[in-house]
């Protein structure tokens, strides 16, 4: 059985929902609010990073959205989400690596703050700190001027790779795509 811990707005979770839809796989949903439930002990046993998504397959967790995509493609190979050509497969991994290692990290604090702005602005400073639970990480990123430069640089690089690659269709969708997100 497949189970997916996810949240509606999370782009990382949307990636996995697209893959599941594309492969026509049924799964049990665990919809998270990300307003503290990501820190529940039971959830952190599945995903020690306290983020979504987490896929659980026959009781065994798989974390990290890109790793989950590769896992699903290996375990449920039809239809394949990867191109057949090894060079194009390498291009898919390279594109994902850029997103995982740079793009997401540089913008995650801002996107989290934007998505939860309404909720966060209604809390006191102490409540906000308790809710975020990672004051060091969040505060450090916000205080750093590099954050804004990182976001700009990484997104420019993402756009450059996407625009200049002859395999750009393959990078995003492999040889076929009809996904419908639910
Ligand atoms: N590298 C991770 C990132 C996951 C991630 O940051 N998820 C966000 C939503 S897009 C989250 O759960 N945030 C909750 C939090 O930071 O407390 C992945 O690709 O799965």
CSV table of C-alpha atoms in Angstrom, one decimal, residues 17-179:
chain,number,residue,atom,x,y,z
A,17,UNK,CA,1.2,13.9,-6.7
A,18,UNK,CA,1.9,14.5,-10.4
A,19,UNK,CA,4.0,11.4,-10.5
A,20,UNK,CA,1.4,9.3,-8.7
A,21,UNK,CA,-1.4,10.6,-11.0
A,22,UNK,CA,0.7,10.0,-14.1
A,23,UNK,CA,1.2,6.4,-13.1
A,24,UNK,CA,-2.4,6.0,-12.1
A,25,UNK,CA,-1.5,4.9,-8.6
A,26,UNK,CA,-3.9,4.9,-5.7
A,27,UNK,CA,-2.6,6.0,-2.3
A,28,UNK,CA,-3.9,6.8,1.1
A,29,UNK,CA,-3.6,10.5,1.8
A,30,UNK,CA,-2.4,12.1,5.1
A,31,UNK,CA,-3.0,15.8,4.6
A,32,UNK,CA,-0.8,17.9,6.9
A,33,UNK,CA,-1.4,21.5,7.9
A,34,UNK,CA,2.4,22.3,8.4
A,35,UNK,CA,1.3,24.4,11.3
A,36,UNK,CA,3.1,22.2,13.8
A,37,UNK,CA,2.0,18.8,12.8
A,38,UNK,CA,5.2,18.2,10.9
A,39,UNK,CA,7.0,18.2,14.3
A,40,UNK,CA,4.8,15.4,15.8
A,41,UNK,CA,6.9,12.6,17.1
A,42,UNK,CA,5.1,10.0,15.0
A,43,UNK,CA,5.7,12.0,11.8
A,44,UNK,CA,9.3,12.8,12.6
A,45,UNK,CA,9.9,9.0,12.9
A,46,UNK,CA,8.9,8.8,9.3
A,47,UNK,CA,10.6,12.1,8.2
A,48,UNK,CA,13.3,13.4,10.7
A,49,UNK,CA,13.5,16.6,8.6
A,50,UNK,CA,9.9,17.5,9.6
A,51,UNK,CA,8.9,18.4,6.1
A,52,UNK,CA,6.6,17.1,3.4
A,53,UNK,CA,6.3,15.0,1.3
A,54,UNK,CA,6.9,11.5,2.8
A,55,UNK,CA,5.9,8.4,0.8
A,56,UNK,CA,5.3,5.3,2.8
A,57,UNK,CA,5.3,2.1,0.7
A,58,UNK,CA,4.2,-1.1,2.5
A,59,UNK,CA,5.2,0.5,5.8
A,60,UNK,CA,8.6,1.8,4.8
A,61,UNK,CA,9.1,5.5,4.4
A,62,UNK,CA,10.8,7.3,1.5
A,63,UNK,CA,11.7,10.9,1.9
A,64,UNK,CA,12.9,13.8,-0.3
A,65,UNK,CA,10.7,14.6,-3.2
A,66,UNK,CA,13.2,13.9,-6.0
A,67,UNK,CA,14.2,10.6,-4.3
A,68,UNK,CA,10.5,9.7,-4.1
A,69,UNK,CA,10.1,10.4,-7.8
A,70,UNK,CA,13.0,8.2,-8.7
A,71,UNK,CA,11.7,5.5,-6.3
A,72,UNK,CA,8.2,5.5,-7.8
A,73,UNK,CA,9.7,5.3,-11.3
A,74,UNK,CA,11.8,2.3,-10.4
A,75,UNK,CA,9.1,0.4,-8.5
A,76,UNK,CA,6.2,1.3,-10.9
A,77,UNK,CA,8.0,1.7,-14.2
A,78,UNK,CA,5.0,2.1,-16.5
A,79,UNK,CA,4.6,4.7,-17.8
A,80,UNK,CA,8.1,5.7,-17.3
A,81,UNK,CA,8.7,9.3,-16.2
A,82,UNK,CA,12.3,9.2,-17.3
A,83,UNK,CA,13.5,9.6,-20.9
A,84,UNK,CA,15.0,6.4,-22.5
A,85,UNK,CA,18.2,8.0,-23.6
A,86,UNK,CA,20.9,7.9,-20.8
A,87,UNK,CA,22.2,11.3,-21.7
A,88,UNK,CA,18.7,12.8,-21.3
A,89,UNK,CA,18.3,10.8,-18.0
A,90,UNK,CA,21.5,12.5,-16.8
A,91,UNK,CA,20.0,15.8,-17.8
A,92,UNK,CA,16.9,15.1,-15.7
A,93,UNK,CA,19.1,14.3,-12.6
A,94,UNK,CA,21.2,17.4,-13.2
A,95,UNK,CA,18.1,19.6,-13.3
A,96,UNK,CA,16.7,18.1,-10.2
A,97,UNK,CA,20.0,18.5,-8.4
A,98,UNK,CA,20.0,22.2,-9.1
A,99,UNK,CA,16.5,22.5,-7.7
A,100,UNK,CA,17.3,20.3,-4.6
A,101,UNK,CA,20.6,21.8,-3.7
A,102,UNK,CA,20.2,25.4,-4.6
A,103,UNK,CA,16.9,26.7,-5.8
A,104,UNK,CA,14.6,25.2,-3.1
A,105,UNK,CA,17.0,26.0,-0.3
A,106,UNK,CA,17.4,29.6,-1.3
A,107,UNK,CA,13.7,30.4,-1.5
A,108,UNK,CA,12.1,28.0,1.0
A,109,UNK,CA,12.0,30.5,3.9
A,110,UNK,CA,10.3,33.1,1.8
A,111,UNK,CA,7.8,30.8,0.2
A,112,UNK,CA,7.0,29.3,3.7
A,113,UNK,CA,6.5,32.8,5.1
A,114,UNK,CA,4.4,33.8,2.1
A,115,UNK,CA,2.2,30.7,2.2
A,116,UNK,CA,1.6,31.0,6.0
A,117,UNK,CA,1.6,34.8,6.2
A,118,UNK,CA,-2.0,35.1,7.3
A,119,UNK,CA,-1.6,32.5,10.1
A,120,UNK,CA,1.9,33.7,11.2
A,121,UNK,CA,0.9,37.4,11.4
A,122,UNK,CA,-1.9,36.5,13.8
A,123,UNK,CA,0.6,35.0,16.3
A,124,UNK,CA,2.7,36.7,19.0
A,125,UNK,CA,6.4,36.7,18.5
A,126,UNK,CA,6.8,33.9,21.0
A,127,UNK,CA,4.0,31.9,19.4
A,128,UNK,CA,5.7,32.4,16.0
A,129,UNK,CA,9.0,31.1,17.3
A,130,UNK,CA,7.3,28.1,18.9
A,131,UNK,CA,5.4,27.4,15.7
A,132,UNK,CA,8.4,27.6,13.4
A,133,UNK,CA,10.5,25.7,15.9
A,134,UNK,CA,13.7,26.4,13.9
A,135,UNK,CA,14.6,29.9,14.9
A,136,UNK,CA,18.3,29.4,14.2
A,137,UNK,CA,17.8,28.2,10.7
A,138,UNK,CA,15.0,30.7,9.8
A,139,UNK,CA,16.5,33.7,11.5
A,140,UNK,CA,19.9,33.0,10.0
A,141,UNK,CA,18.5,32.9,6.5
A,142,UNK,CA,16.4,36.0,6.9
A,143,UNK,CA,19.3,37.9,8.5
A,144,UNK,CA,21.6,37.0,5.7
A,145,UNK,CA,21.8,39.4,2.7
A,146,UNK,CA,22.9,36.4,0.7
A,147,UNK,CA,19.4,35.1,0.7
A,148,UNK,CA,18.1,37.5,-1.9
A,149,UNK,CA,21.2,37.2,-4.0
A,150,UNK,CA,21.0,33.4,-3.8
A,151,UNK,CA,17.4,33.4,-4.9
A,152,UNK,CA,18.1,35.6,-7.9
A,153,UNK,CA,21.3,33.7,-8.9
A,154,UNK,CA,19.7,30.3,-8.5
A,155,UNK,CA,16.6,31.2,-10.4
A,156,UNK,CA,18.6,32.7,-13.2
A,157,UNK,CA,20.6,29.6,-13.5
A,158,UNK,CA,17.5,27.4,-13.4
A,159,UNK,CA,16.1,29.5,-16.3
A,160,UNK,CA,19.3,29.4,-18.2
A,161,UNK,CA,19.6,25.6,-18.0
A,162,UNK,CA,16.0,25.3,-19.0
A,163,UNK,CA,16.2,27.6,-22.0
A,164,UNK,CA,19.5,26.5,-23.3
A,165,UNK,CA,19.0,22.7,-23.1
A,166,UNK,CA,18.0,20.8,-26.3
A,167,UNK,CA,16.5,18.2,-24.0
A,168,UNK,CA,14.3,20.6,-22.1
A,169,UNK,CA,11.1,18.7,-22.6
A,170,UNK,CA,12.7,15.5,-21.4
A,171,UNK,CA,14.1,17.3,-18.4
A,172,UNK,CA,10.6,18.1,-17.1
A,173,UNK,CA,8.5,15.2,-18.2
A,174,UNK,CA,10.3,12.4,-19.9
A,175,UNK,CA,8.8,10.9,-23.0
A,176,UNK,CA,5.1,11.2,-22.0
A,177,UNK,CA,3.0,13.3,-19.8
A,178,UNK,CA,-0.7,13.6,-19.2
A,179,UNK,CA,-0.7,14.3,-15.4
